[in-house]
XYZ file of C-alpha atoms in Angstrom:
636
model
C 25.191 -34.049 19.473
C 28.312 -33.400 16.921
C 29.814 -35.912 15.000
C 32.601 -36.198 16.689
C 31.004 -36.654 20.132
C 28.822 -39.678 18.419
C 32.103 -41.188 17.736
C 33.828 -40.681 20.794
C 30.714 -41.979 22.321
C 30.507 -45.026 20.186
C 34.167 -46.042 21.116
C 33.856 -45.807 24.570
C 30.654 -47.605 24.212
C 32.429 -50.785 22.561
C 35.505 -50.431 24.656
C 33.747 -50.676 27.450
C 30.961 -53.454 26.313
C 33.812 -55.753 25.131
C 36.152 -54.967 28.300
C 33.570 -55.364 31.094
C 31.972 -58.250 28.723
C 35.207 -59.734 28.869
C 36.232 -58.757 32.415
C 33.128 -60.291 34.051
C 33.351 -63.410 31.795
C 36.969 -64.163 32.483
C 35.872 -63.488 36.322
C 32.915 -65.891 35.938
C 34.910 -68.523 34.409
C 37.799 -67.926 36.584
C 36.054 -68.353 39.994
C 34.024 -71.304 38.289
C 37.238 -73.039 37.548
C 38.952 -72.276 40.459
C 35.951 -73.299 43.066
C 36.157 -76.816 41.062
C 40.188 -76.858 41.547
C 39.312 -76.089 45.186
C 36.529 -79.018 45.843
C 38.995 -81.656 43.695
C 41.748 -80.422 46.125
C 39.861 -80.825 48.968
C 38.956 -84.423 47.833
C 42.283 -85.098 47.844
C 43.519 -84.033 50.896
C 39.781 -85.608 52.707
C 40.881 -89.059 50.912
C 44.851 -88.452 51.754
C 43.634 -88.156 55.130
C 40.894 -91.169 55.117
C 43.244 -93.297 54.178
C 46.254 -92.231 56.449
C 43.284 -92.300 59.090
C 42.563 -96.052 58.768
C 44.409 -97.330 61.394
C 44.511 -94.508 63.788
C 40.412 -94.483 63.587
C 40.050 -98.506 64.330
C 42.935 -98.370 67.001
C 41.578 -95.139 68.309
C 45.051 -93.622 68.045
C 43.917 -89.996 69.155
C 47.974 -88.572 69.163
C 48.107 -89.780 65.835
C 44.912 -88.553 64.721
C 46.090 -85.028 65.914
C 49.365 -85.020 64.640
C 47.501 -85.997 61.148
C 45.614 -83.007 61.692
C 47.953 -80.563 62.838
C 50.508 -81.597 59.634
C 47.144 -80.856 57.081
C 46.303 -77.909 58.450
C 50.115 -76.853 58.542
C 50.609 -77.513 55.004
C 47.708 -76.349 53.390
C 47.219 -72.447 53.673
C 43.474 -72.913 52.548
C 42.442 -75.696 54.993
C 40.303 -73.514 57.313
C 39.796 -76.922 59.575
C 39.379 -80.646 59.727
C 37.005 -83.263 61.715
C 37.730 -87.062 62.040
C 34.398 -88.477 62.868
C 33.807 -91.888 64.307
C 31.025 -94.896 63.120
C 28.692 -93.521 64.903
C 29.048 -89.464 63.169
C 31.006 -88.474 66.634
C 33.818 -86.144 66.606
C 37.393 -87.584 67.391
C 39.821 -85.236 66.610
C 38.834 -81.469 65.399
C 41.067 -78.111 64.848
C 39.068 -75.624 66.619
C 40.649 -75.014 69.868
C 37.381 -73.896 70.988
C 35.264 -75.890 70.024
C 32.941 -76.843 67.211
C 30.682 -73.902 65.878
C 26.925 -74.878 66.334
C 25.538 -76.550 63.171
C 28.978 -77.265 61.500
C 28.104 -80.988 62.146
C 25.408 -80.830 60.563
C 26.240 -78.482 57.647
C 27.460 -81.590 55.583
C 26.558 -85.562 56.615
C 27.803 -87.997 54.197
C 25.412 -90.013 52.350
C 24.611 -94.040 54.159
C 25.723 -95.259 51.188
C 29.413 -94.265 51.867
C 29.664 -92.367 48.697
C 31.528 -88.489 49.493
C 29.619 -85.412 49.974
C 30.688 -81.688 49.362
C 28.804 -78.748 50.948
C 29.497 -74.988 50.066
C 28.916 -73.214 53.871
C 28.783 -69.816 54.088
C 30.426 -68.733 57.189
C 31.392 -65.140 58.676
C 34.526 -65.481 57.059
C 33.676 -66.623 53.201
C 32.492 -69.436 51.989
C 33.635 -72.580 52.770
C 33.957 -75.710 50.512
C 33.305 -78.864 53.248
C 34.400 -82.459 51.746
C 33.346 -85.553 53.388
C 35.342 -88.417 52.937
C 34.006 -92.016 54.719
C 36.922 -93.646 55.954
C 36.456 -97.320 54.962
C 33.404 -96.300 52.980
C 32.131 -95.187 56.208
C 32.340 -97.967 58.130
C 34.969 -96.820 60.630
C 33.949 -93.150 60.548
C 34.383 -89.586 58.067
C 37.041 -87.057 57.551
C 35.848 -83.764 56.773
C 38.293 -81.096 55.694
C 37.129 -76.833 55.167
C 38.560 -75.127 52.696
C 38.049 -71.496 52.419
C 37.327 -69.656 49.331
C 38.841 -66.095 50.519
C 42.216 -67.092 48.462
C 40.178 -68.160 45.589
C 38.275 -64.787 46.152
C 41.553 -62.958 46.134
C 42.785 -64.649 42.844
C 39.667 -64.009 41.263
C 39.708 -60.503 42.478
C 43.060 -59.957 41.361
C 42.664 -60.785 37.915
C 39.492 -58.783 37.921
C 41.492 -55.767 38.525
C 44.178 -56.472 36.444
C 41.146 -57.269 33.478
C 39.670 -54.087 34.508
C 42.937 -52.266 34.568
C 43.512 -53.375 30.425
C 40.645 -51.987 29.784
C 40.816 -49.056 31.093
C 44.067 -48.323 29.386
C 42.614 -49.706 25.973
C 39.670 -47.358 26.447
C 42.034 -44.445 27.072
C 44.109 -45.926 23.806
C 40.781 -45.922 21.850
C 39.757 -42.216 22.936
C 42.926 -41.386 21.819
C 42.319 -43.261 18.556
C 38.828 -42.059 17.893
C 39.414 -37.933 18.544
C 42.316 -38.706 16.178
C 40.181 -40.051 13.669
C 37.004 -38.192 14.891
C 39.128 -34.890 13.974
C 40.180 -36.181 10.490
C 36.702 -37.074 9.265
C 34.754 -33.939 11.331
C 37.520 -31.320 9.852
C 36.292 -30.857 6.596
C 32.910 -31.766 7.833
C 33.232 -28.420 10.168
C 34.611 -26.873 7.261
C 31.643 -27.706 5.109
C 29.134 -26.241 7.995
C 30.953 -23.373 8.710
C 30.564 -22.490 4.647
C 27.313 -23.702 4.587
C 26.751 -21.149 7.612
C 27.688 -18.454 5.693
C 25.778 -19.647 2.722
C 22.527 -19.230 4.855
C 24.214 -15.665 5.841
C 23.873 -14.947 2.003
C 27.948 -15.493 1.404
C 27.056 -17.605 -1.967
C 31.331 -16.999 -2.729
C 32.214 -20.052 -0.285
C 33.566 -22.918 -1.508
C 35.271 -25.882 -0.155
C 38.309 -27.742 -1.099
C 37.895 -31.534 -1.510
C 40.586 -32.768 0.458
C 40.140 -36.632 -0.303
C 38.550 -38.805 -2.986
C 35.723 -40.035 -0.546
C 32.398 -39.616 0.763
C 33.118 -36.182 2.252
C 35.189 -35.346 -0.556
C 31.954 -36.057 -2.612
C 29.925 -34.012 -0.525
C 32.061 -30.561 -0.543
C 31.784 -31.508 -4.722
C 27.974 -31.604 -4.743
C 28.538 -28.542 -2.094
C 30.441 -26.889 -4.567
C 28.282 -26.847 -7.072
C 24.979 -25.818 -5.157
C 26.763 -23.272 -4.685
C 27.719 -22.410 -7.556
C 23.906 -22.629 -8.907
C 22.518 -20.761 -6.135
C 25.005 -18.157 -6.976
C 23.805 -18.170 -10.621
C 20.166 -18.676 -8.856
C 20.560 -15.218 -7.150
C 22.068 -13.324 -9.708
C 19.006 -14.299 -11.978
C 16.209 -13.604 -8.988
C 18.569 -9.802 -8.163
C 18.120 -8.788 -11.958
C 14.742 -9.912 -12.125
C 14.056 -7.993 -8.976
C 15.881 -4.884 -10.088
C 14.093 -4.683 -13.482
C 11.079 -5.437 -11.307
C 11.821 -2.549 -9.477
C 12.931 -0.488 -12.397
C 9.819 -1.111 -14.179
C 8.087 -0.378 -10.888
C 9.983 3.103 -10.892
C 9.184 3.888 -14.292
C 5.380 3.130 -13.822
C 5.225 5.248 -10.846
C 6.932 7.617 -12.335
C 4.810 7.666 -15.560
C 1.811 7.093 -12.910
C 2.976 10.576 -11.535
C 3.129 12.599 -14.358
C -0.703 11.331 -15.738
C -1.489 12.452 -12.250
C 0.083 16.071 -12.951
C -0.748 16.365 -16.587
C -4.609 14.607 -14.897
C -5.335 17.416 -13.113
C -6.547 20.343 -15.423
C -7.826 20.503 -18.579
C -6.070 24.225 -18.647
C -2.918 23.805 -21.015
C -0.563 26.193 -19.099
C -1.521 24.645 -15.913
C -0.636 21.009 -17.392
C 2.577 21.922 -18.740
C 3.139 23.689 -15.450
C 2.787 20.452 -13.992
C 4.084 17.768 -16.146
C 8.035 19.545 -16.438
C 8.208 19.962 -12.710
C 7.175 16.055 -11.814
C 9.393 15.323 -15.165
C 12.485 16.924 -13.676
C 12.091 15.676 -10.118
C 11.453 11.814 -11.632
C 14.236 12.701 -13.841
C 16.348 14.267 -11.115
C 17.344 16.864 -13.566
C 18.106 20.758 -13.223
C 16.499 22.266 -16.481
C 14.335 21.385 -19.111
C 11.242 23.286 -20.803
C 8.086 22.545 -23.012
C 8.219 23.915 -26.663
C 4.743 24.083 -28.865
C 4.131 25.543 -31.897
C 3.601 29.715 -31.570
C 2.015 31.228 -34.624
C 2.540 34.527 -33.235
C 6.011 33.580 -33.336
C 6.198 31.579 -36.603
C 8.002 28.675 -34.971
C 8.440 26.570 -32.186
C 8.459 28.690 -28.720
C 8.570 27.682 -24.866
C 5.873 28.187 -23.042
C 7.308 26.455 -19.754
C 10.570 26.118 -18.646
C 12.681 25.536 -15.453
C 16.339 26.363 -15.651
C 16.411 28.872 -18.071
C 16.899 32.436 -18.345
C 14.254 34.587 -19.493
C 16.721 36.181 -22.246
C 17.320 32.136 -23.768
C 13.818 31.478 -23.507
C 12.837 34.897 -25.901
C 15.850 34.900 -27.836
C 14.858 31.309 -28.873
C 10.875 32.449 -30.018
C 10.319 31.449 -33.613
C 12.756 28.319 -33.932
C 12.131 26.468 -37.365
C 11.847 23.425 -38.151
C 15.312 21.285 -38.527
C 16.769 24.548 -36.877
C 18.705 23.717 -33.593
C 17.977 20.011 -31.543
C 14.679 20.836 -30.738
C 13.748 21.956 -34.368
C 15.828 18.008 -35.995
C 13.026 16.444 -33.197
C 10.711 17.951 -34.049
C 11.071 17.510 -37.734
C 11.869 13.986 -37.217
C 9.624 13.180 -34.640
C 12.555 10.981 -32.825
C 14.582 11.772 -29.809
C 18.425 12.667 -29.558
C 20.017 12.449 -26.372
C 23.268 13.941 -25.681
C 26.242 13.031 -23.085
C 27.371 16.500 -23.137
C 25.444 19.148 -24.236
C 28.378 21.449 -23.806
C 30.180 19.802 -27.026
C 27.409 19.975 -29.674
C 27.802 22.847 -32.316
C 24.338 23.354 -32.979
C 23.417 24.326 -28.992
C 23.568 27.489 -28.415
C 26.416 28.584 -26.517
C 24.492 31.360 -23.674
C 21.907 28.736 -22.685
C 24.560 25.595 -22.113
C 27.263 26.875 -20.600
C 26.845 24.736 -17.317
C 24.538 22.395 -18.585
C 26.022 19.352 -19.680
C 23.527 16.110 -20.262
C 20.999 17.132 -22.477
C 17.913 14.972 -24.389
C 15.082 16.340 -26.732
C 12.043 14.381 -26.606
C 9.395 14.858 -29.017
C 5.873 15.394 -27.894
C 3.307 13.205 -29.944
C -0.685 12.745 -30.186
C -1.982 10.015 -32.381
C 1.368 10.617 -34.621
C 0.463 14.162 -34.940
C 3.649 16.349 -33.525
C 2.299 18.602 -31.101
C 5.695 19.877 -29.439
C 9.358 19.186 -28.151
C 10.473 18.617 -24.462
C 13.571 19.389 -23.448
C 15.428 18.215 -20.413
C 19.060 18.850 -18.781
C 21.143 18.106 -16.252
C 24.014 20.004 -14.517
C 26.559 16.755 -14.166
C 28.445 14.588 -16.676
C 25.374 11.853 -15.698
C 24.025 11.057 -19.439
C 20.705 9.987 -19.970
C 20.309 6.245 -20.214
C 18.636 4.306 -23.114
C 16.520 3.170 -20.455
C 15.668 6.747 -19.599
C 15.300 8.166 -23.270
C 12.499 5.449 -23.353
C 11.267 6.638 -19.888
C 11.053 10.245 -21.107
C 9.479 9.281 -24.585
C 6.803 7.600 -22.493
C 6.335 10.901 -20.534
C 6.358 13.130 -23.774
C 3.656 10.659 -25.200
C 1.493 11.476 -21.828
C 2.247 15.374 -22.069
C 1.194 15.578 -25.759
C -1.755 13.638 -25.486
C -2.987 16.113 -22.089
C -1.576 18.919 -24.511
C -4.099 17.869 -27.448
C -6.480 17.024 -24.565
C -6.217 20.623 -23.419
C -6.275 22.606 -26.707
C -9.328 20.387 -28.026
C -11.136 20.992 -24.311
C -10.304 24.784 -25.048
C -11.815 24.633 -28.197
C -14.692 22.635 -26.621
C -15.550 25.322 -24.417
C -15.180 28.271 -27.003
C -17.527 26.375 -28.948
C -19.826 26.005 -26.309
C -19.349 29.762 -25.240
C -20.379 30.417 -28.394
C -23.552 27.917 -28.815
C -24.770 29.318 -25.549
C -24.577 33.241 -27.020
C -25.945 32.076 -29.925
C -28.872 30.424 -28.274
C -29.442 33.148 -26.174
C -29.750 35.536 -29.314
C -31.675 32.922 -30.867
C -34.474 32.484 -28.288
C -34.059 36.164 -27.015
C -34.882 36.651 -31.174
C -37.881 34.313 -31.038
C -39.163 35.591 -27.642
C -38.807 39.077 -28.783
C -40.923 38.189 -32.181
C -43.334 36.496 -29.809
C -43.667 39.713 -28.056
C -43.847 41.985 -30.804
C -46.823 39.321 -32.552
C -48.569 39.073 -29.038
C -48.074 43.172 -28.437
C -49.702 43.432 -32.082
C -52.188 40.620 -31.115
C -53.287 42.792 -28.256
C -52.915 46.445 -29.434
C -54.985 45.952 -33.158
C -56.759 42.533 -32.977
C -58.154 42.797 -29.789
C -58.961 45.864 -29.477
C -60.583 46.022 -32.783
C -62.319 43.146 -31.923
C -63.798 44.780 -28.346
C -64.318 48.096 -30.027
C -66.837 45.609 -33.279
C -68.287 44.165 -30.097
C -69.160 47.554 -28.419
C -70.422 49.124 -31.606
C -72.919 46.269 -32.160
C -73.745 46.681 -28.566
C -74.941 50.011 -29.837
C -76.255 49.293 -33.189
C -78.874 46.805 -31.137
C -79.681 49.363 -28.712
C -80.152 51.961 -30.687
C -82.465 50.247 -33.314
C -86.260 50.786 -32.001
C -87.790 47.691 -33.918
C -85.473 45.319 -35.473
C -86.531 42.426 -37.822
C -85.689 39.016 -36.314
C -82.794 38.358 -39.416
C -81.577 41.252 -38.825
C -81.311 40.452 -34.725
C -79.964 36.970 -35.600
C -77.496 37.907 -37.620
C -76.173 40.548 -35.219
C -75.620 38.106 -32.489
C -73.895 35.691 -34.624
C -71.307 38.441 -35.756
C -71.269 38.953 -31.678
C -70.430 35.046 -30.817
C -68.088 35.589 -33.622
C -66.266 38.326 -32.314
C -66.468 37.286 -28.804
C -64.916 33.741 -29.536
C -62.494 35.320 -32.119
C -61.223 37.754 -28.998
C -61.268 34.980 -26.703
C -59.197 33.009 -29.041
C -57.258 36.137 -29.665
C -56.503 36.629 -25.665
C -55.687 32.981 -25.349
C -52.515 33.099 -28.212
C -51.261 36.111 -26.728
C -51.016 34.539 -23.653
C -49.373 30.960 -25.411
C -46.795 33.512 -26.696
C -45.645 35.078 -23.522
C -47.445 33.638 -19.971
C -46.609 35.990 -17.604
C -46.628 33.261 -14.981
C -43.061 31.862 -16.253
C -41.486 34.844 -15.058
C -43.561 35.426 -12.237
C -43.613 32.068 -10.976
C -41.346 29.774 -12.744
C -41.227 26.947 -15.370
C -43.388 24.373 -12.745
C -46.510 27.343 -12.173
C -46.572 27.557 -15.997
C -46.907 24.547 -17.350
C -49.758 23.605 -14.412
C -51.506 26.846 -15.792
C -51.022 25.861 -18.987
C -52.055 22.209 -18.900
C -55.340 23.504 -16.888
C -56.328 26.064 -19.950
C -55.686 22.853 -22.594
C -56.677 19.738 -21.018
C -59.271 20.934 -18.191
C -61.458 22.048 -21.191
C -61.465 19.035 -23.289
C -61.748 16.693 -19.925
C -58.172 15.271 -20.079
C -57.257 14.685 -16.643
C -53.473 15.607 -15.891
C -50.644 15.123 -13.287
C -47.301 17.015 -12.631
C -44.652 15.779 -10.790
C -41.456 18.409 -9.921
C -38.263 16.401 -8.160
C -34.937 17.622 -7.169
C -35.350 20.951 -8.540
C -34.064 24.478 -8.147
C -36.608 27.295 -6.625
C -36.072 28.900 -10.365
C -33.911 27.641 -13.193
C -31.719 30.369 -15.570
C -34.772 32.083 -17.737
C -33.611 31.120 -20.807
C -33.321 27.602 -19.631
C -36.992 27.754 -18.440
C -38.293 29.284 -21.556
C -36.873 27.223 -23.682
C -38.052 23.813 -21.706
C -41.356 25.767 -21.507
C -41.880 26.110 -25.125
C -40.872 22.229 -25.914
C -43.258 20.977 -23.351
C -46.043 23.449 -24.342
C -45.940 21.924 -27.611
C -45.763 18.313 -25.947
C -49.149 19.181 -23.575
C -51.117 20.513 -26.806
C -50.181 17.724 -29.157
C -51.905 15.382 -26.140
C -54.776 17.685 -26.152
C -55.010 17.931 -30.072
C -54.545 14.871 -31.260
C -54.176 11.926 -29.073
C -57.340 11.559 -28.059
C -55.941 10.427 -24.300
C -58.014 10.593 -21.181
C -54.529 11.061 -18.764
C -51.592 13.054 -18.888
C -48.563 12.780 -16.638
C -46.015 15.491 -17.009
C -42.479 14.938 -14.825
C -39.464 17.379 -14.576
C -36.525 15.861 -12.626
C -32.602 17.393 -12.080
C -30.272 15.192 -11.621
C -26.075 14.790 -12.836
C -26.353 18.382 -14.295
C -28.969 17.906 -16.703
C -32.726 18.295 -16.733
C -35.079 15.901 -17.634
C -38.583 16.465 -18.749
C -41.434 13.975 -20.038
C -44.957 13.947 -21.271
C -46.758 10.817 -21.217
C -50.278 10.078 -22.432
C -52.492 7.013 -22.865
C -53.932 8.370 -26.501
C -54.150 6.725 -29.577
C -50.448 7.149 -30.536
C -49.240 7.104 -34.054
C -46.304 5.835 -36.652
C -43.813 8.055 -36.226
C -41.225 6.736 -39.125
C -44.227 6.897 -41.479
C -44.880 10.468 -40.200
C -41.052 11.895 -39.861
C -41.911 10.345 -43.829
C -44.234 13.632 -45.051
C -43.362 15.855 -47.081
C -44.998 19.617 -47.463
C -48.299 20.148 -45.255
C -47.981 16.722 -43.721
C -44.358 17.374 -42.521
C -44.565 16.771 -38.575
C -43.731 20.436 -37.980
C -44.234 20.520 -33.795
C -41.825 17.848 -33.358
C -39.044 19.351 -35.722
C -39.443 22.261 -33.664
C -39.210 20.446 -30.322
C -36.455 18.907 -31.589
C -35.021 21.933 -33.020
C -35.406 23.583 -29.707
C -33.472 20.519 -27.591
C -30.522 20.981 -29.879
C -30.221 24.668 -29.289
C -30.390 23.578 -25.847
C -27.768 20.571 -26.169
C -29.889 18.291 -25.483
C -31.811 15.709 -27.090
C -35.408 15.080 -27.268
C -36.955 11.166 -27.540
C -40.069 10.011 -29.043
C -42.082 6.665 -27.637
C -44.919 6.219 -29.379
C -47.065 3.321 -31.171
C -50.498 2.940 -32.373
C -53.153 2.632 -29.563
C -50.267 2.226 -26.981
C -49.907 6.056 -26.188
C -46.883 8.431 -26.868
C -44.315 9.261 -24.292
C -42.093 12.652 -25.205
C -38.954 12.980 -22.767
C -35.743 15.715 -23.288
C -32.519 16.011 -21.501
C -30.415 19.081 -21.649
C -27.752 20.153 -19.965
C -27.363 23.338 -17.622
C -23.616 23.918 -18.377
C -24.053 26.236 -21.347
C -26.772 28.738 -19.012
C -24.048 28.709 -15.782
């Protein structure tokens, strides 16, 4: 419900309490006063009667009594009709021409004690007021006069109306009173909503007058100046929001190009990348990535967008302080340009509808590792804000640039660790050959040819004394154990079963010829691997874990071996574990000369040529565990 309504309603609502209040009061009082006017007057006129009556009654003067009658009734409008009784309560004279109604008699006796009675009798046609006068206090009989009430009734109904009428034309008054005043105090009250409407609509320019020093006058004030805050409010929550935003930008932009420059290692393909989500974040039209070019003594591009390939070789060798790029990249610090177009020291073929221009330099770790330029077609400069954007980015592209070069360098290192390893174990594998082909061709065949010729010698001797005898077969046991022995290192230095089987048949063959023997029980456990590793790969591994399975045969004194090969994350991992004596390993690393631990400097000689690394767990009487890792990028 408005305001105005409320007060409309609240006028009406006292109007009308106070004028029926009134109305009905004045009625009550009214028809009170008058029904006691109309009882005193009928007293009067029963007692003016009574005692006009006297004589009339006692001489039983009926014509008199009638004409008594007839005059009341004549001059009194209200006298409905009027009953001279006798001593004994019997009618003498009476005005109804037809008779007395049934009960009137009764309606209203007068008291035996002579004293008058009035009776309000409600009759067809109003109420009547009946007074009973005793004529002679009752001794010679009782006037009784009616008066009717419907005159009263129609005063009292009158001024009712009239009451009724006054108020209706002071409620009328009043409405007209209250909309008047309703519409001066809601006006500016409707003026305050509608502005605070539009507030809420995000209109924070509305502002209301104050019309009048007074409560409403104090609200559009305090109005005023909410306002006014939430104005100031907003414009403080719109640039937070907007450098929000623009700080939001920026990181997805700089997000972007770490993505781009993220996604090769290969330094063309980076640049490649970073300039074309540089130029697109940038919305600019040209730009281009200079780096150092010994070829060309100087700075050179080696990616651009924008350019033409005559700009981009005609520029090839730029010094140092020599053009924009060359101040940047001699001072390390950007220079941005409003238009390109105006600067002496740009070079008039490669400008001539490029206007804003900014040189970024390209940093990693404070070293200077190139320049990026960037251009636009449009008088647009490049902001502050957007100098600091694109330093950002040239931090990121010299950084993947530096990332790049070292990763290239990485790999030509490794290209050339893995050709020198092969040459290096093909060397060693080739010596092994040549010893074991020598091993073979002079040692054991001399050997078998010594064992033959005694063969002979003791056949061909007819009686031989026992020395002699003994000694033969000694030299015999010698030579057989020395050819064994022989047959067995020829073997250790090239086991045909590596490349006929692999690296897992190999060292099972191999730990059966060193532990069966000296009743070291063994287990080998293969997981995730390959059918057949590269061969280099598996001789190498062989020859480290060959040395692993004889040290636990020589000298550990163990009764259980358990040898494990696993691939897993691009690497394989080896280990030889044995429940020997162990040993002190700083106190043997410690030797010097003959006592130098020479097997594990060459295992772990071997595991660096490989890349790997090779790890020692050992203690006294708590068993030695060998393991090695290497990895099987440098034999891809």
């Amino acid at each position: 419900m408005s305001l105005r309504l409320k007060i409309l309603s609240a006028v009406v609502g006292l109007i009308l309490l106070l004028g029926l209040g009134g109305t009905f009061h004045a009625r009550y009082s009214l028809a009170s006063i008058s029904r006691d006017q109309l009882v005193k007057r009928g007293e009067a006129i029963a007692s003016g009667m009574a005692s006009d009556s006297e004589n009339m009654v006692l001489t039983e003067d009926i014509f008199g009594l009638y004409e008594l009658v007839n005059s009341t009734m004549v001059n009194n409008d209200d006298v409905r009709y009027v009953i001279v009784l006798d001593d004994k309560r019997e009618p003498l004279v009476q005005s109804f021409p037809e008779g007395l109604p049934t009960g009137l008699l009764a309606a209203n006796q007068p008291s035996p004690d002579g004293q008058r009675s009035v009776r309000r009798i409600p009759t067809d046609e109003g109420a009547i007021q009946d007074v009973a006068v005793p004529v002679l206090e009752g001794e010679a009989g009782v006037v009784r006069v009616g008066l009717s009430e419907n005159g009263l009734q129609e005063r009292v109904n009158t001024l009712t109306f009239q009451l009724l009428a006054l108020t209706g034309g002071i409620l009328i008054l009043g409405l007209i009173l209250a909309y008047g005043l309703a519409t001066l105090l809601t006006r500016p009250l409707g003026r305050l909503s509608a502005a605070a409407q539009a507030v809420g609509r995000g209109d924070l320019s509305q502002r209301v007058a104050p019309e009048r020093r007074d409560e409403v006058g104090w609200l559009a004030t305090a109005f005023n100046a909410m306002t006014e805050d939430l104005a100031r409010s907003r414009d403080v929550i719109d640039e937070s929001q907007r450098q929000i935003l623009r700080q939001n930008q920026e990181l997805a932009a700089l997000n972007d190009v770490a993505a781009a420059v993220g996604r090769s290692l290969e330094s063309e393909t980076v640049m490649e990348g970073a300039l074309d989500k540089v130029l697109s974040v940038m919305e600019a039209d040209a730009g281009g990535i200079l780096l150092w070019d010994k070829r060309a003594g100087g700075l050179a591009y080696k990616a651009h967008r924008g350019l033409s390939q005559a700009y981009v070789e005609g520029v090839a060798g730029l010094q140092v302080e020599e053009g924009i790029a060359g101040r940047v990249a001699g001072s390390g610090e950007p220079i941005a340009l409003a238009d390109i177009a105006t600067d002496p020291r740009a070079e008039r073929e490669a400008v001539h509808d490029i206007h804003a221009f900014a040189s970024i330099p390209l940093r990693s770790k404070e070293q200077m590792v190139g320049v990026l330029n960037v251009a636009r077609r449009n008088l647009s400069p490049f902001s502050e804000r957007e100098v600091g954007l694109l330093t950002a980015f040239g931090h990121q592209i010299g950084v993947a640039i530096e990332n790049a070069r070292l990763w290239s360098e990485v790999k030509d290192k490794e290209r050339a660790l893995s050709e020198l390893l092969k040459k290096t174990i093909s060397a060693q594998e080739e010596e092994r050959q040549r010893i074991a082909r020598e091993l073979h061709d002079e040692m054991a065949q001399g050997l078998t040819a010594l064992l033959m010729g005694l063969g002979r010698l003791e056949s061909s001797m007819t009686s031989v004394p026992p020395p002699v005898t003994e000694t033969i077969e000694t030299v015999k046991e010698f030579a057989s154990a020395a050819l064994d022995d022989t047959r067995r290192l020829v073997l250790d230095l090239r086991p045909t079963v590596l490349d006929d089987l692999g690296l897992v048949s190999a060292l099972r063959q191999y730990a059966e010829t060193r532990l069966d023997p000296l009743g070291v029980s063994y287990k080998l456990e293969a997981r995730r691997l390959q059918e057949r590793l590269p061969p280099p790969l598996e001789l190498a591994l062989f020859r480290i874990l060959q040395e692993a399975i004889n040290n636990c045969g020589r000298h550990a004194d163990a009764q259980h071996v358990r040898i494990q090969l696993e691939q897993e994350n691009g690497e394989i991992r080896a280990q030889v574990e044995d429940d020997g004596k162990g040993f002190d390993l700083w106190s043997l690393m410690e030797g010097k000369g003959e006592k130098a631990p020479v097997g594990i400097i060459g295992m772990r000689e071997r595991a660096a040529l490989l890349g790997g690394q090779l790890g020692i767990d050992t203690r006294p009487g708590r068993g030695t565990r060998i393991s090695v890792s290497v990895p099987m990028n440098l034999f891809r």
